[in-house]
Short mmCIF file of C-alpha atoms in Angstrom, two decimals:
data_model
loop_
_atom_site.label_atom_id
_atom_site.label_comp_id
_atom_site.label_asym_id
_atom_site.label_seq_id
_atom_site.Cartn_x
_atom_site.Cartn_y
_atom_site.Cartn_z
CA UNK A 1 49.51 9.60 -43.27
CA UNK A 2 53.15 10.77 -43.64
CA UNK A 3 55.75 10.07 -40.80
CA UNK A 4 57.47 12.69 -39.21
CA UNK A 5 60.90 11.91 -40.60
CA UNK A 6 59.54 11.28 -44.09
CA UNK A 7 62.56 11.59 -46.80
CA UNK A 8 60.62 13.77 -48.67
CA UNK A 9 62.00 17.74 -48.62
CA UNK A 10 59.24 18.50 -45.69
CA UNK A 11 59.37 22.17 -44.72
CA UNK A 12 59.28 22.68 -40.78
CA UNK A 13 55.98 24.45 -41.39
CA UNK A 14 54.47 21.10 -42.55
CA UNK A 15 56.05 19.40 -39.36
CA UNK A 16 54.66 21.88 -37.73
CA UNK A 17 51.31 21.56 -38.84
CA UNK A 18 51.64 17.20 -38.79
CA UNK A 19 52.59 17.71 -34.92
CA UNK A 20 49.61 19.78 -34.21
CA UNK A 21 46.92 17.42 -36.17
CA UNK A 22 48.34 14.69 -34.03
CA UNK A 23 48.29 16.78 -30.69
CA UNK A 24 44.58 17.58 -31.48
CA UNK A 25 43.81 13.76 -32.63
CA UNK A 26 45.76 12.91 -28.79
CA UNK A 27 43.89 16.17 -26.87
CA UNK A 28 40.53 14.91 -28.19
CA UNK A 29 40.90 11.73 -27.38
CA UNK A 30 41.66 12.48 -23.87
CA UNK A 31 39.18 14.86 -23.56
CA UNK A 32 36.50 11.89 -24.55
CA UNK A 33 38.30 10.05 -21.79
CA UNK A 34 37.57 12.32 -19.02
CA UNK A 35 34.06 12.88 -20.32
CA UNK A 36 33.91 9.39 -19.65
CA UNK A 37 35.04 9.40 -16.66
CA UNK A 38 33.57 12.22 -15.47
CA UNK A 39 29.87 10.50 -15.89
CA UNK A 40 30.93 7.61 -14.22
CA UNK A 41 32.01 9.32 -11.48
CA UNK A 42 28.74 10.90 -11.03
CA UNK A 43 26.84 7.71 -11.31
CA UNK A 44 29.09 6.37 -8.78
CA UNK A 45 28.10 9.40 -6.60
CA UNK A 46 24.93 9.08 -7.39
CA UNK A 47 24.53 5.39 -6.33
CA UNK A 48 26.24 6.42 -2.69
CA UNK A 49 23.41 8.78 -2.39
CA UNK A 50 20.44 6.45 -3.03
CA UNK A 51 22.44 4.26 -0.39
CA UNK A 52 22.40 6.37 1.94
CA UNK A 53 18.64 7.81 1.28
CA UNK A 54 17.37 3.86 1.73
CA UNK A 55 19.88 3.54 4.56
CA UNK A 56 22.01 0.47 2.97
CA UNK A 57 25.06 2.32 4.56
#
């Protein structure tokens, strides 16, 4: 992968495009996060319930 301030005679249009792989590489990355997240979240929630449904709280 090239660097951002490569010494090579880089047009702005391929900075351009080398910022907005990375931001998608970044954006997907988080997005597997919060998917993450998100599930155990409802397994925590989930949990609570059967708690409270066999009356341990």
């Amino acid at each position: 992968m090239r660097g951002i301030c490569s010494d090579d005679k880089s047009t702005s249009e391929d900075l351009y495009l080398q910022l907005s792989e990375e931001s998608t590489k970044v954006l997907d990355a988080v997005k597997e996060d919060l998917f993450r997240h998100q599930r155990n979240i409802e397994s925590l929630i989930n949990s609570a319930i059967s708690m409270l449904d066999i009356g341990h709280i």
